[in-house]
Coordinates of C-alpha atoms in Angstrom, one line a residue:
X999 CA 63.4 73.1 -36.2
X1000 CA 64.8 74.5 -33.2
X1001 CA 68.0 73.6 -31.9
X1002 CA 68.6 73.6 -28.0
X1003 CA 72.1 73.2 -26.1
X1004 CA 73.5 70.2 -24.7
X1005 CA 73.5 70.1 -21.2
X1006 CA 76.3 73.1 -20.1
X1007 CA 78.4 72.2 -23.3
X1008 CA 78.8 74.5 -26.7
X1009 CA 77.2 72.1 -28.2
X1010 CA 73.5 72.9 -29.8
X1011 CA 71.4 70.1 -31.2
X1012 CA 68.2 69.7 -32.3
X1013 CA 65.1 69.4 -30.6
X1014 CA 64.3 65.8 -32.6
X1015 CA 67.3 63.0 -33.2
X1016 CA 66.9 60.4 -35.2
X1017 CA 67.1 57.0 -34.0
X1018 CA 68.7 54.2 -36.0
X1019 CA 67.2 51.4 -33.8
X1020 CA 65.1 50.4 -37.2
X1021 CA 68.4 50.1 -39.4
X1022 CA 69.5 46.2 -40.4
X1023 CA 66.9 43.9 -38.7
X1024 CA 69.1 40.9 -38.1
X1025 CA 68.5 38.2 -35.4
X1026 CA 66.6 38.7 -31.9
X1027 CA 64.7 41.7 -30.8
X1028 CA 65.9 43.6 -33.7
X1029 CA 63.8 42.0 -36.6
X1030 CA 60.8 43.2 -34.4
X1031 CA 62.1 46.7 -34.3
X1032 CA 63.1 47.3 -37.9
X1033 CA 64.7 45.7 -40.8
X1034 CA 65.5 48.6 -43.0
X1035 CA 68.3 48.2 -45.6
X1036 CA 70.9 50.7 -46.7
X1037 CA 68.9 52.7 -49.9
X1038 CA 66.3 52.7 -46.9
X1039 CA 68.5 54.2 -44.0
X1040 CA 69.6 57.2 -47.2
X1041 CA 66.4 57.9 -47.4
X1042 CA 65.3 58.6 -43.9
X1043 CA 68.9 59.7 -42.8
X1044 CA 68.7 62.1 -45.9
X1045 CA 64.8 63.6 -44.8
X1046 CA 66.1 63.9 -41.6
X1047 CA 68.9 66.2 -42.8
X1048 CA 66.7 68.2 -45.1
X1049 CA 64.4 68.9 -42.6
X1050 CA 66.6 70.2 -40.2
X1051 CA 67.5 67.5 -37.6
X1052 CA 71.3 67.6 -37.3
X1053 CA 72.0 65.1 -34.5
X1054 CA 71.9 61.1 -35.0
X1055 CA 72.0 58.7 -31.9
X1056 CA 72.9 55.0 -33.0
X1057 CA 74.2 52.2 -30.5
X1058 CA 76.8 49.5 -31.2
X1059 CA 74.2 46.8 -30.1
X1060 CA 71.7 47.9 -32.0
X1061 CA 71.1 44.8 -35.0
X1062 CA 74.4 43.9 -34.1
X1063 CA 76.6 46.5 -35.2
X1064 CA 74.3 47.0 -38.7
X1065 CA 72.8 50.0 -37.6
X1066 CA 76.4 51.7 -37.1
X1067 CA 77.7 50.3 -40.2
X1068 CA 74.7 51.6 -42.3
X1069 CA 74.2 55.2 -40.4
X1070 CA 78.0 55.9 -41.5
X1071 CA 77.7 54.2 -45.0
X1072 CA 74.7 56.6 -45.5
X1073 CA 76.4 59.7 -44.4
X1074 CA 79.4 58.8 -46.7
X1075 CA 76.8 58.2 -49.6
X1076 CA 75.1 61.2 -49.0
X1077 CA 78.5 63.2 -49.2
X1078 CA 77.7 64.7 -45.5
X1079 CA 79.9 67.6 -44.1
X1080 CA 80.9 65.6 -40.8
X1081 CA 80.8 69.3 -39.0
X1082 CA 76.8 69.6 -40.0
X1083 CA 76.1 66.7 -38.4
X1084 CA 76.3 65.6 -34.3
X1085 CA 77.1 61.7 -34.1
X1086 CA 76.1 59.8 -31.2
X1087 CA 76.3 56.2 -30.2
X1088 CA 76.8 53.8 -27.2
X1089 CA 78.9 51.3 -25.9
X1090 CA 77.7 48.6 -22.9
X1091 CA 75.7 45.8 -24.5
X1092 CA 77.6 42.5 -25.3
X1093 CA 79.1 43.1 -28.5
X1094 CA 81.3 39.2 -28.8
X1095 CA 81.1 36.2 -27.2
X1096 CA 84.1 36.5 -24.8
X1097 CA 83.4 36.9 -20.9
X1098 CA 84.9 40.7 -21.1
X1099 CA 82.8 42.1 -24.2
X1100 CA 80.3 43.9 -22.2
X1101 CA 80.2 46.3 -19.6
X1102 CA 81.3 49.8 -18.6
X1103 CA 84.8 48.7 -17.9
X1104 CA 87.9 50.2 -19.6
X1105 CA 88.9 46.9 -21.7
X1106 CA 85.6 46.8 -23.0
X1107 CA 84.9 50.5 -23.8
X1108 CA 88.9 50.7 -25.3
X1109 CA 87.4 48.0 -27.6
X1110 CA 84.1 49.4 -28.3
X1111 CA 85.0 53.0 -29.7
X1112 CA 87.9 51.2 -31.8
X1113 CA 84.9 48.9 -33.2
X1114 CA 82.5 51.8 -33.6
X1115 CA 84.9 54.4 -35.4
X1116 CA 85.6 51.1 -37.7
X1117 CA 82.0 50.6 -38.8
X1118 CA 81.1 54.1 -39.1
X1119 CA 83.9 55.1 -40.7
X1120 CA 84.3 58.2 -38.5
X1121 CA 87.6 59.8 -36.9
X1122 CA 85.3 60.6 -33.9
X1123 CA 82.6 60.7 -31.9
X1124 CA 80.4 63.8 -30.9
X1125 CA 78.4 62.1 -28.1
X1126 CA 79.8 58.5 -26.4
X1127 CA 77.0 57.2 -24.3
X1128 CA 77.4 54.6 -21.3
X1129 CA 74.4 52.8 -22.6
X1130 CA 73.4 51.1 -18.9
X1131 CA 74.7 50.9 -15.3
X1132 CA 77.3 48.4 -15.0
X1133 CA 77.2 46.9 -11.4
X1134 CA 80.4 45.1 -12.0
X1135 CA 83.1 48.4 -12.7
X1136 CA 83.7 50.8 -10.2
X1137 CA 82.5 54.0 -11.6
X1138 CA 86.0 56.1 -11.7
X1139 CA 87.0 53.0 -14.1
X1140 CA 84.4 54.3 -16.4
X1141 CA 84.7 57.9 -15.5
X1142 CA 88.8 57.5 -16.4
X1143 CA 88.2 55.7 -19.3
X1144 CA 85.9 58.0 -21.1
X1145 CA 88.2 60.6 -20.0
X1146 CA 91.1 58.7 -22.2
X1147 CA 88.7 59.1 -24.7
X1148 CA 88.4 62.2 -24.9
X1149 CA 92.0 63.4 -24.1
X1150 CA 92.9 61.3 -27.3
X1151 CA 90.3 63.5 -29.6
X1152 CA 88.2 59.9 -30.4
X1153 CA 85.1 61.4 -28.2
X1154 CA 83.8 65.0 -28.0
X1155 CA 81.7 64.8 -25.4
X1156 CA 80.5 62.4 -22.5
X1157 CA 77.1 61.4 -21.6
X1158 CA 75.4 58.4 -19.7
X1159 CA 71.7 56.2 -20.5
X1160 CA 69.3 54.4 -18.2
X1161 CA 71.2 55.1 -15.1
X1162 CA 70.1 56.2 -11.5
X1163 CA 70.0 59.9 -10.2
X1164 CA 72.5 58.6 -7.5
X1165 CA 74.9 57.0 -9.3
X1166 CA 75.1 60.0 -12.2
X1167 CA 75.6 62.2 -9.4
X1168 CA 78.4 60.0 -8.4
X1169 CA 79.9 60.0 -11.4
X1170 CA 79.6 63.7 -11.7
X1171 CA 81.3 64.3 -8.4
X1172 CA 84.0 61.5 -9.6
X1173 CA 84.9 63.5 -12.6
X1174 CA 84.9 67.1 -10.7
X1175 CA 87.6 65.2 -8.4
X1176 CA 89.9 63.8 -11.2
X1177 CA 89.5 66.7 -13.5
X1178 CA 87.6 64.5 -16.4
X1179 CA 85.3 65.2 -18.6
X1180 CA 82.0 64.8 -17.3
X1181 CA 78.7 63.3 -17.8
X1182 CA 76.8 65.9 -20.1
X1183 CA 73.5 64.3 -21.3
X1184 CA 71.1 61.7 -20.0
X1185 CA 69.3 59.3 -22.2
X1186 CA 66.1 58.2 -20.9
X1187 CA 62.8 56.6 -21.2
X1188 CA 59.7 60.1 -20.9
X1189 CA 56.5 59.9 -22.0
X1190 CA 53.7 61.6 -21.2
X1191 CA 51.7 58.3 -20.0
X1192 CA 55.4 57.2 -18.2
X1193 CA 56.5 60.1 -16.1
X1194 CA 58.5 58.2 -13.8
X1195 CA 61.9 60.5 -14.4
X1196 CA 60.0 63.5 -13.3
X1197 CA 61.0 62.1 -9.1
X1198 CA 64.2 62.0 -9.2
X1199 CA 66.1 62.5 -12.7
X1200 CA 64.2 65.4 -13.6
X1201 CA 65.6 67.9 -10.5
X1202 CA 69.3 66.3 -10.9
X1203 CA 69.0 66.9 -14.5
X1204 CA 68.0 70.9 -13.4
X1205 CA 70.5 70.9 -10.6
X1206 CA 73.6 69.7 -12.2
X1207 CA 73.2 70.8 -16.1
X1208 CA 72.6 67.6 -17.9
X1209 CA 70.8 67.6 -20.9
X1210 CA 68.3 65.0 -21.8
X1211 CA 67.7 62.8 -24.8
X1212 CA 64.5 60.8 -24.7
X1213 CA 64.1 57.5 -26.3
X1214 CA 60.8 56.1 -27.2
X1215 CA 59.0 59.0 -26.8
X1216 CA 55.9 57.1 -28.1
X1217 CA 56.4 53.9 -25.6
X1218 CA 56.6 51.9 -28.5
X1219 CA 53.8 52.7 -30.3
X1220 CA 51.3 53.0 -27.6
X1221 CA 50.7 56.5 -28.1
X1222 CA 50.5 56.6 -31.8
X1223 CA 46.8 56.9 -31.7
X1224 CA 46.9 53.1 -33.2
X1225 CA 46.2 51.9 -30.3
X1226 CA 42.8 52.2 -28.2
X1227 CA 41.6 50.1 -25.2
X1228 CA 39.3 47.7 -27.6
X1229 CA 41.9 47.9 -30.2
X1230 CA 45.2 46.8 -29.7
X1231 CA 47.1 47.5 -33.0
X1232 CA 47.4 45.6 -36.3
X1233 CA 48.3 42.1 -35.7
X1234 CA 52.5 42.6 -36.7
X1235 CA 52.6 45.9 -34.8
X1236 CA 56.3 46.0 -33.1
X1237 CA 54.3 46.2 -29.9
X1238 CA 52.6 43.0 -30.2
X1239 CA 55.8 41.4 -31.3
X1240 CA 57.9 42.9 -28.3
X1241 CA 55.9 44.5 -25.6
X1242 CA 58.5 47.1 -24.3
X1243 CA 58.9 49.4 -22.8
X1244 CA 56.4 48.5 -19.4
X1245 CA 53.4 51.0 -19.8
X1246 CA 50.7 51.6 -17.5
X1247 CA 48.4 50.7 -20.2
X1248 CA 45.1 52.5 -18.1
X1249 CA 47.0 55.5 -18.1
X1250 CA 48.1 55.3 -21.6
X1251 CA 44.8 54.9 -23.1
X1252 CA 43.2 57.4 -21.0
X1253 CA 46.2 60.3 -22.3
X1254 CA 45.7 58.5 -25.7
X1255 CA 41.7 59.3 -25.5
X1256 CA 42.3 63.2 -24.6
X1257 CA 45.4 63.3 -26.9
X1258 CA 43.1 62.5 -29.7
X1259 CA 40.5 64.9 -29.7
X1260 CA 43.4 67.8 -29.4
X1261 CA 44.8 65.8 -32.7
X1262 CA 41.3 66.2 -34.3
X1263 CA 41.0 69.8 -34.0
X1264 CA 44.2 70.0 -35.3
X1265 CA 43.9 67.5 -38.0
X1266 CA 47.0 66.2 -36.9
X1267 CA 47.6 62.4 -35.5
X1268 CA 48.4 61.4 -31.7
X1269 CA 51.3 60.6 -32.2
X1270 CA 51.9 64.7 -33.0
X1271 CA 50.7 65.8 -29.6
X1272 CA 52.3 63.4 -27.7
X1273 CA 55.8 64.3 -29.2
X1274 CA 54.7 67.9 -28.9
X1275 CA 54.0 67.5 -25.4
X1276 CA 57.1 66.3 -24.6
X1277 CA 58.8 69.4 -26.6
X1278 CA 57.0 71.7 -24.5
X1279 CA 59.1 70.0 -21.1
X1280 CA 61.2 72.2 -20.1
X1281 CA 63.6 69.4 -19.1
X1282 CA 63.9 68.2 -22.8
X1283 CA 66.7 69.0 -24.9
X1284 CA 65.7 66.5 -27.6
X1285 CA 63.3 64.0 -28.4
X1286 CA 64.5 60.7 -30.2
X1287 CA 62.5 59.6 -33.3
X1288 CA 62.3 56.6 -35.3
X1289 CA 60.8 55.7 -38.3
X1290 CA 60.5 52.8 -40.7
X1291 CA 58.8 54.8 -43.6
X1292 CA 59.3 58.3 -45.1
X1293 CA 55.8 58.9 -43.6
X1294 CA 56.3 58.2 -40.5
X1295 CA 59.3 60.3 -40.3
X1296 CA 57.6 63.1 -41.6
X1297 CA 54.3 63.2 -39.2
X1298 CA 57.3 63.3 -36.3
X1299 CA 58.9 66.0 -37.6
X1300 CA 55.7 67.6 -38.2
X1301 CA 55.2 67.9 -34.2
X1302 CA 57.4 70.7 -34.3
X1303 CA 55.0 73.1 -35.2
X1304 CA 52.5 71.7 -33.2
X1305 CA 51.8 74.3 -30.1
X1306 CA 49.8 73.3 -27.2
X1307 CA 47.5 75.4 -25.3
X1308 CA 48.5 75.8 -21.5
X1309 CA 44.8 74.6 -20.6
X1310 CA 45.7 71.4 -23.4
X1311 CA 48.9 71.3 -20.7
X1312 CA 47.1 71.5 -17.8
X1313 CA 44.7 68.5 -18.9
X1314 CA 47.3 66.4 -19.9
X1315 CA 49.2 67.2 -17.0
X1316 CA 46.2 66.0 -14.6
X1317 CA 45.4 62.8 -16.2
X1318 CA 49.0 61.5 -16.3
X1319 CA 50.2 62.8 -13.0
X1320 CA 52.4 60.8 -10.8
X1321 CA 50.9 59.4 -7.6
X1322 CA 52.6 61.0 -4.5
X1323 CA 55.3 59.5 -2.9
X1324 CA 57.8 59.5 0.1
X1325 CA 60.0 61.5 0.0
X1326 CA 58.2 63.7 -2.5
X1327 CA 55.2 64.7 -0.6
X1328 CA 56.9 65.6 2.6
X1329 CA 59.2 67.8 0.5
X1330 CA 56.7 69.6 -1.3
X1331 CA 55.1 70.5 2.2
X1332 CA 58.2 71.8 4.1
X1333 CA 59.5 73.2 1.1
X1334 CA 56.0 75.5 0.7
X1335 CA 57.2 78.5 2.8
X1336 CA 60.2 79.0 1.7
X1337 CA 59.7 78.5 -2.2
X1338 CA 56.7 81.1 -1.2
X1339 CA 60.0 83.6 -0.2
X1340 CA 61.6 82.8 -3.6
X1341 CA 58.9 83.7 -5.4
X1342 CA 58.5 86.3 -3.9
X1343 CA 61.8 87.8 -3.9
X1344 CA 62.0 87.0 -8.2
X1345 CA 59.1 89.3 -8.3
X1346 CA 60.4 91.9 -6.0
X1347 CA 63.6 92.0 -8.4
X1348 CA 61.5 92.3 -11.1

């Protein structure tokens, strides 16, 4: 297990977190996702542990506030150092049924780390994530209140999911203004058959020193290798109960074809290579895994050791390439010359 650093922080994690998106079931999306029970959070929480993975990301939405409770039962149960272990959840989703319990506003995320510290039974957070944008609160009333956070020892560090390139920039430049902590890791959606990040997250990411977490790094069990063109999964499969996230299903089939025959030479499944290609992005500080079986946990953690070729890149890199667009294209023409003089300069230095 290698462990990578958190955007420009001190901070190193590693390079797989365990989600706990399958922990409690309960009512809605959530019984589609998972419906593990305590003994079986223990068991994957403790695997986890064992295998290396230090860093847990959780969410206070996530089955309702079960999959907090249970992830800090289970580190209680399992007599856990809290310093051997990074902590991450988020606040944003509608956690009660009063018109203010939602959003990135400072009532609501005031509330929301009081109720997460409570379930977990933690004295802090490592990681507190803004889990979406929130068109409703002005951004320095989010960038202020994290700050509180912080200032007050209940958060570590600060970091942001699902949001723009603009508006993370935004917030970035808020924070440098104010003097508060700032944004240090994005969450997003990257897969090798969804590369949609790589146009605009991707460079901020680069340019301002944000790590990046990626969730559903198998698009929901499309690229598992379960799932082929003329066979679209067992009949209870999560993704035929909740088709999400949106996957160009042409594109994902055709990685998923070229993914396989790397996985038979290797006697390894798809689901392997995909998660090992995503390790070998530079841009990636860690990739998020979930499980609902012992099994599954272990094939993920099994694509660390999994090294691609750079012609296995170079394929996979062709079929799921982005089509070009504006303002991309013009920028990768002006921008030839002079990247030509960088280059050439890095060499001459050499």
């Amino acid at each position: 297990m290698r462990y990578n650093q958190l955007g420009r922080t001190g901070l190193f994690v590693s390079e797989l977190c365990l989600g706990t998106m399958t922990f409690g079931g309960n009512d809605g999306i959530w019984q589609h996702i998972g419906d593990l029970q305590q003994a079986d959070a223990e068991r994957l929480i403790g695997r986890a542990l064992d295998a290396g993975i230090n860093f847990i990301d959780t969410a206070d939405v996530y089955a309702n506030g079960l999959a907090e409770q249970m992830t800090g039962q289970a580190l209680k149960n399992l007599k856990v150092s809290r310093d051997s272990v990074v902590v991450a959840t988020k606040v944003f989703g509608q956690t009660g049924d009063s018109v203010n319990a939602r959003g990135a506003s400072r009532f609501h995320i005031m509330d929301g780390i009081k109720a997460s510290l409570k379930r977990m039974q933690l004295d802090h957070i490592d990681l507190y994530q803004i889990h979406g944008f929130d068109p409703a609160t002005p951004i320095e009333e989010t960038v202020r209140a994290l700050d509180t956070l912080v200032q007050h020892g209940h958060v570590r560090y600060v970091g942001v999911s699902n949001w723009a390139a603009w508006q993370i920039v935004k917030a970035l430049g808020i924070a440098e203004r104010l003097g508060c902590a700032r944004f240090e890791s994005l969450q997003a959606y990257y897969t090798v058959a969804g590369r949609d990040l790589e146009r605009e997250l991707v460079p901020m990411l680069k340019s301002e020193g944000l790590g990046l977490m990626v969730w559903s790094p198998l698009a929901g069990g499309l690229l598992s290798g379960k799932y082929t063109r003329e066979q679209h999964g067992e009949q209870d499969s999560r993704r035929n109960k909740f088709d999400f996230p949106p996957v160009d299903r042409t594109r994902a089939y055709t990685c998923v074809d070229a993914m396989r025959v790397m996985a038979n030479a290797r006697s390894v499944s798809v689901a392997q290579i995909a998660l090992a290609w995503l390790l070998h992005q530079r841009a990636v500080t860690t990739v998020i895994v979930g499980a609902k079986k012992i099994e599954q946990l272990d094939d993920n953690i099994a694509a660390t050791k999994v090294e691609l070729t750079a012609e296995e890149l170079a394929q996979l890199d062709e079929l799921s390439k982005l089509p070009a667009e504006y303002p991309g294209w013009m920028l990768e023409r002006q921008g030839e010359y002079r990247r030509g003089q960088l280059a050439g300069t890095r060499q001459a230095g050499r």
